[in-house]
Short mmCIF file of C-alpha atoms in Angstrom, two decimals:
data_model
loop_
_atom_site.label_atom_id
_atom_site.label_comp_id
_atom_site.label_asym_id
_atom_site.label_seq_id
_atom_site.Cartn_x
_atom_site.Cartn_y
_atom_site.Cartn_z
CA UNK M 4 0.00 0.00 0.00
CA UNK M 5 1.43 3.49 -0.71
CA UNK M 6 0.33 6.70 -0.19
CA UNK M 7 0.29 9.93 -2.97
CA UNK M 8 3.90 11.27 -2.30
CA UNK M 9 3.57 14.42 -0.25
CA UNK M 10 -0.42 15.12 -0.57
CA UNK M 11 -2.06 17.00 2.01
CA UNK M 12 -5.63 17.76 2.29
CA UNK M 13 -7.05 21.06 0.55
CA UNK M 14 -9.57 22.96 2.61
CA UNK M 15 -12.29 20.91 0.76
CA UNK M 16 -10.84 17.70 1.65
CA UNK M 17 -10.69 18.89 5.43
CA UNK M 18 -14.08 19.71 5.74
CA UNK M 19 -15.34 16.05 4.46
CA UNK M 20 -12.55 14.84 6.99
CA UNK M 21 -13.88 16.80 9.93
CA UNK M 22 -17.38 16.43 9.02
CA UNK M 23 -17.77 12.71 9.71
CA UNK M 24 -15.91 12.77 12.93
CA UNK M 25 -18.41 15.63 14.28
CA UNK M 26 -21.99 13.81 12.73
CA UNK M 27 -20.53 10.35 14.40
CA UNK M 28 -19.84 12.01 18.48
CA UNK M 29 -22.89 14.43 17.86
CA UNK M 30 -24.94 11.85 17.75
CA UNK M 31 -23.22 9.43 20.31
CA UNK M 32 -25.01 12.00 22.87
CA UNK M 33 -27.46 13.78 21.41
CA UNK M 34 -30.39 11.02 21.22
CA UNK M 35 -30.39 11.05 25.31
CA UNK M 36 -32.13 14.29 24.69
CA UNK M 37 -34.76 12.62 23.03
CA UNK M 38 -35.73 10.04 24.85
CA UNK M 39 -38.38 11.40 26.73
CA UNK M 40 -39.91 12.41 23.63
CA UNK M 41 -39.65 9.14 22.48
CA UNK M 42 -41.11 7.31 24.62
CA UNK M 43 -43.98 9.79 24.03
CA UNK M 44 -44.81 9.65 21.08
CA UNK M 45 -43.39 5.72 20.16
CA UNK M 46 -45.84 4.92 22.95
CA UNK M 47 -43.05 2.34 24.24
CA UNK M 48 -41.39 1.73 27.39
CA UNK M 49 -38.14 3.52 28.37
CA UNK M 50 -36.50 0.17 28.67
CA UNK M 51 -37.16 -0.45 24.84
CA UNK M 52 -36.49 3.26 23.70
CA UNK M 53 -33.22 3.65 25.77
CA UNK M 54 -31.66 0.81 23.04
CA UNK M 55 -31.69 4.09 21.05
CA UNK M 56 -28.99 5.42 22.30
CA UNK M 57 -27.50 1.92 23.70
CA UNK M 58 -27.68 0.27 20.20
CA UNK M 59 -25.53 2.55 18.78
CA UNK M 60 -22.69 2.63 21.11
CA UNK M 61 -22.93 -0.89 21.14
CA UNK M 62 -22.62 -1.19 17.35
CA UNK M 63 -19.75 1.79 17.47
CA UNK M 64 -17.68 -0.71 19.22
CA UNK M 65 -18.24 -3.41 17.08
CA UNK M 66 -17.69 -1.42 14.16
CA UNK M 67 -14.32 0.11 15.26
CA UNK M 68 -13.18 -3.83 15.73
CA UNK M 69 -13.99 -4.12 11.80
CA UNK M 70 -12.19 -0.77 11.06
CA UNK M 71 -8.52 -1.59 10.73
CA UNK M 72 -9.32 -4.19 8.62
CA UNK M 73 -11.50 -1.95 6.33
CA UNK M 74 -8.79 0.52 5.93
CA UNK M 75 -6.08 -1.74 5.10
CA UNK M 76 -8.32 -3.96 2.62
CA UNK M 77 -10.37 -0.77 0.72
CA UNK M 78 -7.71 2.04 1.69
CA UNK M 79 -8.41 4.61 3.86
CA UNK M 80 -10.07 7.26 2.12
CA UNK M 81 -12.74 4.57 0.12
CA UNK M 82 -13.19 3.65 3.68
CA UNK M 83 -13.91 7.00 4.96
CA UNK M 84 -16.15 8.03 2.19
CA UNK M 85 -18.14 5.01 1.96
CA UNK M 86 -18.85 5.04 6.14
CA UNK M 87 -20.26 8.69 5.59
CA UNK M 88 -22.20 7.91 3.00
CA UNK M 89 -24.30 4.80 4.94
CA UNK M 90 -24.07 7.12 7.96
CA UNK M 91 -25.55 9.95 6.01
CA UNK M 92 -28.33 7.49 4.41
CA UNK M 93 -28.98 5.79 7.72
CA UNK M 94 -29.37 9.14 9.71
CA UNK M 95 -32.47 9.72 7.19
CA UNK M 96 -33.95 6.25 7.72
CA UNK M 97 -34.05 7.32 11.26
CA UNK M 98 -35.81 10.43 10.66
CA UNK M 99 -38.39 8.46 8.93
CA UNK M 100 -38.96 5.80 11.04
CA UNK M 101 -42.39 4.74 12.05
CA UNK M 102 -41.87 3.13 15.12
CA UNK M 103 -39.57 2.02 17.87
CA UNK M 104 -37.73 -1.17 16.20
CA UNK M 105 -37.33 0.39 13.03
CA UNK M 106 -35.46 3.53 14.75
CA UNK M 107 -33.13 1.01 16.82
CA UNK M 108 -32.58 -0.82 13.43
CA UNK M 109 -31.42 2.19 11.96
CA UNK M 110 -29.55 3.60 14.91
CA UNK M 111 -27.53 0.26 14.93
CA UNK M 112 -26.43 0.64 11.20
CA UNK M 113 -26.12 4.43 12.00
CA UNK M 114 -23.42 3.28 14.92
CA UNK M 115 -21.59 0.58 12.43
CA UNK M 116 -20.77 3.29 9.59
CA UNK M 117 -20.13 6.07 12.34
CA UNK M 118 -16.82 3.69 14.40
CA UNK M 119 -14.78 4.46 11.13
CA UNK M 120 -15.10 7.77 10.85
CA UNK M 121 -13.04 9.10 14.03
CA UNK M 122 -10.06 7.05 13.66
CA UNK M 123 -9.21 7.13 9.84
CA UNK M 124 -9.96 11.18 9.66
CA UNK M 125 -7.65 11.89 12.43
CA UNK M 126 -4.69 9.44 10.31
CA UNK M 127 -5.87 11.70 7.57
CA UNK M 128 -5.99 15.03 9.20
CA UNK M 129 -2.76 14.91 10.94
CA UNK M 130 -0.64 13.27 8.06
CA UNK M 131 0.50 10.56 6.00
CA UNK M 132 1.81 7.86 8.85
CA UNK M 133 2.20 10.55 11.09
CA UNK M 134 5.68 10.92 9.92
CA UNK M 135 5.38 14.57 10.35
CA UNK M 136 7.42 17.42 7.96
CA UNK M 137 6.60 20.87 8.37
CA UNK M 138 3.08 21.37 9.11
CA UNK M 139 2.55 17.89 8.60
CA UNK M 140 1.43 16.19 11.88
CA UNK M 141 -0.26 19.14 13.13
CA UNK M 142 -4.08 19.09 13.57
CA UNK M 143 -5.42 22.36 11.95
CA UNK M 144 -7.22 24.28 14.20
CA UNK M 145 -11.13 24.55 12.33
CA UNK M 146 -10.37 20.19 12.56
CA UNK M 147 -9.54 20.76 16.68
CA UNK M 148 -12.18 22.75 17.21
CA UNK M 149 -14.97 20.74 15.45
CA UNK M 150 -13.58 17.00 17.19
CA UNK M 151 -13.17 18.61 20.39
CA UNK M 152 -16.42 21.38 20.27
CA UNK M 153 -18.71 18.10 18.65
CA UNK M 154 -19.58 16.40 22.23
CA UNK M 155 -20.55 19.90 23.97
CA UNK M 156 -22.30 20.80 20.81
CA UNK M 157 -24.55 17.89 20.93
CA UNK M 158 -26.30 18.80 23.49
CA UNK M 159 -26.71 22.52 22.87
CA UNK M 160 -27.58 21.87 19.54
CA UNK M 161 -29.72 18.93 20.14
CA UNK M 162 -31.53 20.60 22.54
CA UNK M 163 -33.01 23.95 19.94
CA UNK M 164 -33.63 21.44 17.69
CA UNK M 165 -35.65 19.17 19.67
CA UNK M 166 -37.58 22.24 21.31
CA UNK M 167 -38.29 23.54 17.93
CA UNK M 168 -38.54 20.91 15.61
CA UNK M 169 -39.26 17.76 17.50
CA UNK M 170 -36.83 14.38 17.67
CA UNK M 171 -36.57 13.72 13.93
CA UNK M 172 -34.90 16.63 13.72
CA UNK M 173 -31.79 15.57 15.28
CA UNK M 174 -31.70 13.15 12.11
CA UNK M 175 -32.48 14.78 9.52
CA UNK M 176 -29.76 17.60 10.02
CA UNK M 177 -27.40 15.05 9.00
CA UNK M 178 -28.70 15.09 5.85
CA UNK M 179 -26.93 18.45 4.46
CA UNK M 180 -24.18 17.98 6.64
CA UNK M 181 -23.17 14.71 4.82
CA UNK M 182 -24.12 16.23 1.52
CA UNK M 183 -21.99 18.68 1.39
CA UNK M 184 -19.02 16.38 2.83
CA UNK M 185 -19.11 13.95 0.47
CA UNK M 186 -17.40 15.90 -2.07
CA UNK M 187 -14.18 16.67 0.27
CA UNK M 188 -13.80 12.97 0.77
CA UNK M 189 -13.97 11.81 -2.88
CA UNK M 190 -12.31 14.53 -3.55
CA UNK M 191 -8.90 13.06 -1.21
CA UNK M 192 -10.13 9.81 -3.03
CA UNK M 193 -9.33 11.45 -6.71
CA UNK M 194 -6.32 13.01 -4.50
CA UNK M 195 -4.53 9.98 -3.38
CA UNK M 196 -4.33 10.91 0.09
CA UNK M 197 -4.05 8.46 2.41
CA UNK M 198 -2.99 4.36 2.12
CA UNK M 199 -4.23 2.48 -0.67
CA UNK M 200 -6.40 -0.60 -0.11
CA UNK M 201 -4.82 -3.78 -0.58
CA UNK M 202 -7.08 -6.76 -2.12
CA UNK M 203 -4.62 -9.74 -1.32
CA UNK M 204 -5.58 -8.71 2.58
CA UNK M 205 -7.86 -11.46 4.11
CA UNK M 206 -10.26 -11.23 6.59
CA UNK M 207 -9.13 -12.50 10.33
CA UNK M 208 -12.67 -13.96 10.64
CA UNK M 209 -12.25 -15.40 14.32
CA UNK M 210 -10.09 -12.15 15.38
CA UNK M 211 -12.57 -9.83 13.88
CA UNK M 212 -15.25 -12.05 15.85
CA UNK M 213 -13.58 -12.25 19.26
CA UNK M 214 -12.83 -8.62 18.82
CA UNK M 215 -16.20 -7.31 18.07
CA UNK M 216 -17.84 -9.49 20.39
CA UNK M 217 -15.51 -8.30 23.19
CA UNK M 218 -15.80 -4.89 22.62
CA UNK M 219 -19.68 -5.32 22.41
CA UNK M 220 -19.89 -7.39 25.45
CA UNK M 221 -17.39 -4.90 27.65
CA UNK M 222 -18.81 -1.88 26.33
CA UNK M 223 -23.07 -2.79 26.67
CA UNK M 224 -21.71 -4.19 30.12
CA UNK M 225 -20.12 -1.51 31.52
CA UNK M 226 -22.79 1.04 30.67
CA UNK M 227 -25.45 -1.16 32.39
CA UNK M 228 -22.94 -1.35 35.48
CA UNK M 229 -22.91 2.39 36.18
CA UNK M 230 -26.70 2.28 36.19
CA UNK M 231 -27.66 -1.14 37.58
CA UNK M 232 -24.65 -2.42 39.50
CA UNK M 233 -21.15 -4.54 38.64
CA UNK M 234 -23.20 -7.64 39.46
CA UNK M 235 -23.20 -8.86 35.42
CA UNK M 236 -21.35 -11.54 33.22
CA UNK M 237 -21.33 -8.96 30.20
CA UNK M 238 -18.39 -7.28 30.91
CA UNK M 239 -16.51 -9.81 32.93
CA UNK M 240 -17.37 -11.70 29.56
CA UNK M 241 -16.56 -9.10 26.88
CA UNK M 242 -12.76 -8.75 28.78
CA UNK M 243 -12.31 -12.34 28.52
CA UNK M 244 -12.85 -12.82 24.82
CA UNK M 245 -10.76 -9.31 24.53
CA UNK M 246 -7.77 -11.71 26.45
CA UNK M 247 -8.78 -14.18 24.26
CA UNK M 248 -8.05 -11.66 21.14
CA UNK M 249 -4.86 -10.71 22.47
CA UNK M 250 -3.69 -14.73 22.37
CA UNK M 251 -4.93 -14.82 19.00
CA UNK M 252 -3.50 -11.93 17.64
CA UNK M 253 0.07 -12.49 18.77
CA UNK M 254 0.21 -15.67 16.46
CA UNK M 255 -1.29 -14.37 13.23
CA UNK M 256 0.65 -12.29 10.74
CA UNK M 257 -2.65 -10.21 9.56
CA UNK M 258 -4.60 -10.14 12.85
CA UNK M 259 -7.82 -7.88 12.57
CA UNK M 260 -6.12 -5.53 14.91
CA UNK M 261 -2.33 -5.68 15.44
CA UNK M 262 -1.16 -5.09 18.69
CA UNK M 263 2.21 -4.96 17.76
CA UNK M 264 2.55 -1.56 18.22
CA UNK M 265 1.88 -1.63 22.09
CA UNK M 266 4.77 -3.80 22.53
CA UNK M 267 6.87 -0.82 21.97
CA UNK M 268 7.59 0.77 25.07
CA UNK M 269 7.29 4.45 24.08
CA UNK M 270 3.92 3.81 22.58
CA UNK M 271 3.22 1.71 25.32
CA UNK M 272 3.27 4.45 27.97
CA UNK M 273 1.17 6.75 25.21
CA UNK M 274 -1.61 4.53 25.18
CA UNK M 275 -1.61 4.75 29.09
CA UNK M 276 -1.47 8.36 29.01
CA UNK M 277 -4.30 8.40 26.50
CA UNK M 278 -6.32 6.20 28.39
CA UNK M 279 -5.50 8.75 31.50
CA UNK M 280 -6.62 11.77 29.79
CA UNK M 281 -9.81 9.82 28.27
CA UNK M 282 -10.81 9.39 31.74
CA UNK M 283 -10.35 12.13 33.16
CA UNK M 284 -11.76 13.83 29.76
CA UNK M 285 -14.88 12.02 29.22
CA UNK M 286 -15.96 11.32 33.28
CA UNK M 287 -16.34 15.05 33.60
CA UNK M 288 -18.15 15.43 30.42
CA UNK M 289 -20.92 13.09 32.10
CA UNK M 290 -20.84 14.49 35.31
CA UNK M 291 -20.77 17.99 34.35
CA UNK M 292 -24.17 18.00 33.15
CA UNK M 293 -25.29 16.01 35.68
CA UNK M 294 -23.80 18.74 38.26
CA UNK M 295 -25.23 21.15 36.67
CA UNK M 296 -29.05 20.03 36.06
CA UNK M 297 -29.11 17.87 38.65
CA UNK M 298 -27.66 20.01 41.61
CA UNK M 299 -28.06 24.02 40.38
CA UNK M 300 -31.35 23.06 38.17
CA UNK M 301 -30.47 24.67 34.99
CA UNK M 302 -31.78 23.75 31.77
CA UNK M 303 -30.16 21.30 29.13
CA UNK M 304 -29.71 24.40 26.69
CA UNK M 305 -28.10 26.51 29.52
CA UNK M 306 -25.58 23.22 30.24
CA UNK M 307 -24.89 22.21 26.68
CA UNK M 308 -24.15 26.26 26.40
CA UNK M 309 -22.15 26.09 29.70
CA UNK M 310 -19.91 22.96 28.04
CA UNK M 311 -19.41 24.21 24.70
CA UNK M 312 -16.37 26.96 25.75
CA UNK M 313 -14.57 24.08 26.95
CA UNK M 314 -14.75 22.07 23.56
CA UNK M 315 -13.69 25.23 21.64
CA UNK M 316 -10.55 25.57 24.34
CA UNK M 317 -9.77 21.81 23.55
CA UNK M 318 -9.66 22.87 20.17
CA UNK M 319 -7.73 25.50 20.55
CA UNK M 320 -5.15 23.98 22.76
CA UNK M 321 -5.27 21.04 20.31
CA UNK M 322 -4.40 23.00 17.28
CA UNK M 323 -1.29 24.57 19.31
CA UNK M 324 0.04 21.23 20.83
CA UNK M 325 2.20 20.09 18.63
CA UNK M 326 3.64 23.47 17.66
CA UNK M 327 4.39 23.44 21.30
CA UNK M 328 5.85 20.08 21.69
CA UNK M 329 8.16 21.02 18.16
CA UNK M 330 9.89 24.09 20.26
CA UNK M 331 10.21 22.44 23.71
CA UNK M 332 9.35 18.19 23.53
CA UNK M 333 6.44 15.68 23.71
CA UNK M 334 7.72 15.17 27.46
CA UNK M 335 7.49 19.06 28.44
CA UNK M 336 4.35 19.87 27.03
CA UNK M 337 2.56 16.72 28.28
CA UNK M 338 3.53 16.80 32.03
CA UNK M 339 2.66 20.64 31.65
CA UNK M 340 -0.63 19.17 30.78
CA UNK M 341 -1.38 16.78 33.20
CA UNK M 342 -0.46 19.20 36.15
CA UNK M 343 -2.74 21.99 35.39
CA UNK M 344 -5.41 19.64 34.70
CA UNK M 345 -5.17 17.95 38.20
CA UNK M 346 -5.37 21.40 39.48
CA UNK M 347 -8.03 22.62 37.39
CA UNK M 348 -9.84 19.29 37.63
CA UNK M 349 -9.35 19.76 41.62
CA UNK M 350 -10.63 23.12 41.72
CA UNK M 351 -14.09 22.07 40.51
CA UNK M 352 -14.45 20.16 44.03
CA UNK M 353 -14.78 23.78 45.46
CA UNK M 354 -18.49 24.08 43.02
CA UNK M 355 -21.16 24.82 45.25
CA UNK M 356 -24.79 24.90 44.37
CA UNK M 357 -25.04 28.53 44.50
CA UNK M 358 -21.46 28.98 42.11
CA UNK M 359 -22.30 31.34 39.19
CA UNK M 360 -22.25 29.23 35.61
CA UNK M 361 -19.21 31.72 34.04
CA UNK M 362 -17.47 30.54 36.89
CA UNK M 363 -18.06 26.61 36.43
CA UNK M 364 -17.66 27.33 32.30
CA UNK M 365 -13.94 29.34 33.23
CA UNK M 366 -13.22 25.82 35.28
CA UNK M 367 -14.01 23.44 32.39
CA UNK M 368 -12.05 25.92 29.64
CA UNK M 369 -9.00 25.31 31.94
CA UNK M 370 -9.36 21.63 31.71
CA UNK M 371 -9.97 22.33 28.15
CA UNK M 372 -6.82 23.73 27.48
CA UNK M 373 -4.79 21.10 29.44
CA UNK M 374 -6.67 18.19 27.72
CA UNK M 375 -5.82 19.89 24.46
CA UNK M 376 -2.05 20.50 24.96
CA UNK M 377 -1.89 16.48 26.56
CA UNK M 378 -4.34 14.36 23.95
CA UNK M 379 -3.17 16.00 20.85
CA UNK M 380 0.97 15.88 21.37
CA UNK M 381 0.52 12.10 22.44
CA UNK M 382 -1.76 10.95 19.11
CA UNK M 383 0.92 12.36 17.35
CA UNK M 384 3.86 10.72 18.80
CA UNK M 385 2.08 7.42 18.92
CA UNK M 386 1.14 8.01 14.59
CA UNK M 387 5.24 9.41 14.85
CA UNK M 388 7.50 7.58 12.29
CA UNK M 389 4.89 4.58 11.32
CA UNK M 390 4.51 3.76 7.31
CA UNK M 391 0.85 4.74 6.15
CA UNK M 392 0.01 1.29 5.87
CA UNK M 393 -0.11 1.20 9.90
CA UNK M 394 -1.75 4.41 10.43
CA UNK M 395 -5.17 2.48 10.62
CA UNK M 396 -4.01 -0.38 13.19
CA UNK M 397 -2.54 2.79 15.21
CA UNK M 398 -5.41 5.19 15.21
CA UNK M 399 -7.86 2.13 15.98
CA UNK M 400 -5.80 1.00 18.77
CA UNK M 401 -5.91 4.62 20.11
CA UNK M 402 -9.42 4.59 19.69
CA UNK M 403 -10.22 0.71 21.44
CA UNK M 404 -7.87 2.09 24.36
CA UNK M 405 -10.00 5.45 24.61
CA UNK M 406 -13.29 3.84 24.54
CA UNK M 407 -12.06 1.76 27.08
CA UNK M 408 -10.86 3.57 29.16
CA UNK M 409 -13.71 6.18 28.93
CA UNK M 410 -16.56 3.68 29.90
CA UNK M 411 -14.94 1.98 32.46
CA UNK M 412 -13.56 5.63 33.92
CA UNK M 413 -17.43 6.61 33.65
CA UNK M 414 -18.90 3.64 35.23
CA UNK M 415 -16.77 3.37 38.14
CA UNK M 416 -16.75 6.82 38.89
CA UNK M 417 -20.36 7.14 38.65
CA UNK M 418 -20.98 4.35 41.24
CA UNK M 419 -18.29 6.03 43.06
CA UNK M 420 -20.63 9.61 43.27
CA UNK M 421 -23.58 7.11 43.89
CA UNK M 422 -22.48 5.42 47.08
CA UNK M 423 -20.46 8.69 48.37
CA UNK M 424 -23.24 10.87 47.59
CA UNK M 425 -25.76 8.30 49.54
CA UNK M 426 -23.49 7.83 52.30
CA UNK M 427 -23.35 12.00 52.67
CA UNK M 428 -26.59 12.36 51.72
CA UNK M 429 -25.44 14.93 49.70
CA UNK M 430 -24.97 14.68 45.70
CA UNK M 431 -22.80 18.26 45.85
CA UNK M 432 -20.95 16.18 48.44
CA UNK M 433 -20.21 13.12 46.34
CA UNK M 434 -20.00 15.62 42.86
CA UNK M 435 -16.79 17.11 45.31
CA UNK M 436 -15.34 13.57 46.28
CA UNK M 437 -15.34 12.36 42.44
CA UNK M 438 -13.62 15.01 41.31
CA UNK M 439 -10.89 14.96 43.53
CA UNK M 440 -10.53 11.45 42.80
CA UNK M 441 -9.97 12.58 38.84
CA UNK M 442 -7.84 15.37 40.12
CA UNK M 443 -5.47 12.49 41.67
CA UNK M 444 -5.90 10.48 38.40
CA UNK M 445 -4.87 13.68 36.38
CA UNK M 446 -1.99 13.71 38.73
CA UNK M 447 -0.56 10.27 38.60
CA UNK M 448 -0.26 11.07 34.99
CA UNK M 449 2.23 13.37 35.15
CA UNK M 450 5.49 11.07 36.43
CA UNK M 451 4.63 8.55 33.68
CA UNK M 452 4.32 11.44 31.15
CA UNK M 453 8.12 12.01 32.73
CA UNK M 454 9.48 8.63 31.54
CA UNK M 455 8.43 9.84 27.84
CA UNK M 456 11.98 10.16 25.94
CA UNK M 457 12.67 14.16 24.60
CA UNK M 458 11.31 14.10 21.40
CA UNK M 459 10.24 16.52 18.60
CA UNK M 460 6.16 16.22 17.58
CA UNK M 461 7.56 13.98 14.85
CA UNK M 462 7.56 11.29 17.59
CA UNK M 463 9.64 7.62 17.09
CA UNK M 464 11.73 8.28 14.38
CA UNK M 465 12.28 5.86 11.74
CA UNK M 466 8.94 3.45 10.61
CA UNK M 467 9.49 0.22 12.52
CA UNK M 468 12.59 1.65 14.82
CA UNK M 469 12.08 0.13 18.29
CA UNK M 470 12.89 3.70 20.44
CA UNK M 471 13.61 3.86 24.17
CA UNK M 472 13.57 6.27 27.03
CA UNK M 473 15.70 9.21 27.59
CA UNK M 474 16.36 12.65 29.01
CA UNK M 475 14.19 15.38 28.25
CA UNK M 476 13.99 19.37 28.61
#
């Protein structure tokens, strides 16, 4: 597989690239809006209408097992384009559907085409193998803004449209979004940019099934612990076949996901630190909300509007990471990171019930920038020196670790806040607790972000070059 020698995306080709990303994690939150209103008017039970919103995480896992394969068969871009296509088509099928199983249908096929869409645009975005020249390697800032803006602006967004325009709305909008991506991605198809598909790949058939059922099984577990309790096989079940992938894939040559790559030991420690900074990331996007509607009473519109600074800070933050990292190191910028968002993260257990929402918003666009300057430095030094034929098997493995890491950060500290908050009998008192525990998380980052070796944004050097530790600024 080969890429087109030195081809970057135009400004058309970015948009289709961002687009996708920001349709697929809109949507990953912006159906729990709905759900009153569709139980409503589906005139079924919330048990059947929350598979809504369940369904498709459940089938964004199992997708994203399916997606390194995809990219390396098809190539990355035909991948890309043809995901946002079914996601645009199945987005309208949901609009349109007449009742509760034919939504869930549709939401399921809606998840499946959405798991590429994240991984391969951010290979895309940020470079050919993420051996990075120049400005290659650096996210542009409209593509940081959207990814990181896209969760915050789900719920904002969701929630004017819902008010106005009723639940189908949150559907249909897809429909010109993905309309007027389309022609950025085929237009990086006519481009060359990206890896070419290869047709002699096979299929791993049992690694692709082990993998997706694993995922599936972890992820639909873990969300039903934070609710219902830990007492379930699902997850216990889903990490066991995961194990069971890991066995598997060591001994095949073309496993559905390599895992090579983690047994480097610079990447190694990235993953951790992205799985750190997922959870710490994606717990306070749940319980931010939940502090705010739940405990000061405010509206869904005046919290998606109270989150939304903070995604455009990530952004921001995101943009400037690497350019950071360039002039000082990966190492620098990334321990930098995780220390003023353990103290940022920490000041939020001062939040009372009576704090003013500009003060809460200032809080979260502090984490914001922190998140930015950590996430965005580490992607690219674990995409750093690889061939483009392994930027899918590196962006999906970034992606399985954040998912990961996310739910099970989420669940646990959710039944944390539960059982602290009951024991208190105070949810500001448990909302305090939890966040000092992610404050400590945030902060246990920081010495492993130490051990990183002193390294431009370009990251490991030459493609296949085991690297190793060393001193840094």
């Amino acid at each position: 597989m080969t890429a087109a020698a030195g081809a970057t995306p135009t400004r058309l080709m970015s948009a289709g690239l961002v687009a996708g990303p920001v349709l697929s994690m809109i949507d990953s939150s912006v159906v729990n809006l709905a759900v009153p209103d569709l139980v409503r008017e589906l005139g079924r039970p919330l048990e059947v209408v929350q598979w809504t919103v369940s369904g498709y995480l459940l089938a964004l896992a199992i997708g994203l097992a399916a997606t390194s394969y995809l990219a390396r068969r098809f190539g990355l871009v035909p991948t890309y384009a043809g995901s946002l296509a079914l996601f645009t088509v199945s987005s309208v099928a949901c609009a349109l559907s007449a009742d509760a199983g034919m939504l869930i249908c549709f939401r399921v096929v809606q998840g499946l085409a959405g798991a590429p869409l994240v991984p391969l645009a951010i290979g895309l975005l940020i470079g050919q193998g993420g051996a990075t020249e120049g400005a290659r390697g650096r996210v542009p800032l409209t593509a940081g803004l959207a990814f990181f803006a896209a969760p915050a602006l789900g719920v904002s967004l969701g929630g004017l449209l819902i008010g106005a325009y009723g639940w189908r709305s949150i559907f249909l909008v897809n429909l010109p979004v993905g309309l007027l991506a389309l022609p950025g991605a085929l237009a990086a198809r006519r481009a060359g940019l990206g890896a070419r598909g290869d047709r002699a790949v096979r299929p791993d058939l049992l690694g692709l099934v082990l993998l997706a059922a694993g995922l599936g099984l972890t992820s639909y577990g873990v969300e039903r612990a934070a609710a219902h309790g830990w007492a379930t096989l699902s997850w216990p079940a889903g990490l066991v076949l995961l194990a069971a992938y890991v066995l598997w894939a060591r001994r095949r040559p073309q496993a559905a996901l390599a895992l090579d790559l983690a047994r480097d030991p610079v990447r190694a420690l990235t993953l951790a630190l992205c799985a750190v900074s997922s959870i710490v990331l994606f717990a306070v996007l749940f319980l931010a909300p939940l502090y705010l509607q739940t405990i000061q009473h405010h509206t869904g519109l005046v919290t998606g509007l109270a989150l939304l600074p903070q995604g455009l800070a990530m952004g921001v933050s995101a943009a400037a990471g690497t350019r950071v990292a360039e002039r000082f190191s990966v190492r620098f910028v990334v321990v930098a990171g995780m220390l003023f968002l353990a103290v940022t993260t920490g000041l939020m257990a001062l939040l009372s019930a009576g704090t003013p929402v500009w003060l809460t918003t200032l809080l979260l666009c502090g984490r914001g920038l922190a998140i930015g300057f950590t996430s965005q430095p580490l992607v690219v030094s674990l995409l750093g020196g690889l061939p483009p034929e392994r930027v899918p098997d590196a962006n999906t493995l970034f992606s399985v670790v954040q998912r990961l890491a996310g739910s099970f950060g989420i669940a646990l500290l959710v039944t944390f806040l539960t059982t602290r908050g009951a024991a208190a009998g105070s949810a500001l008192t448990g909302f305090r607790e939890t966040m000092l525990v992610l404050a400590a998380t945030a902060l246990l980052g920081a010495p492993g972000a130490a051990l990183l070796r002193r390294q431009a944004a370009d990251g490991a050097g030459a493609p296949g070059q085991r690297t190793s530790f060393s001193s840094g600024r």
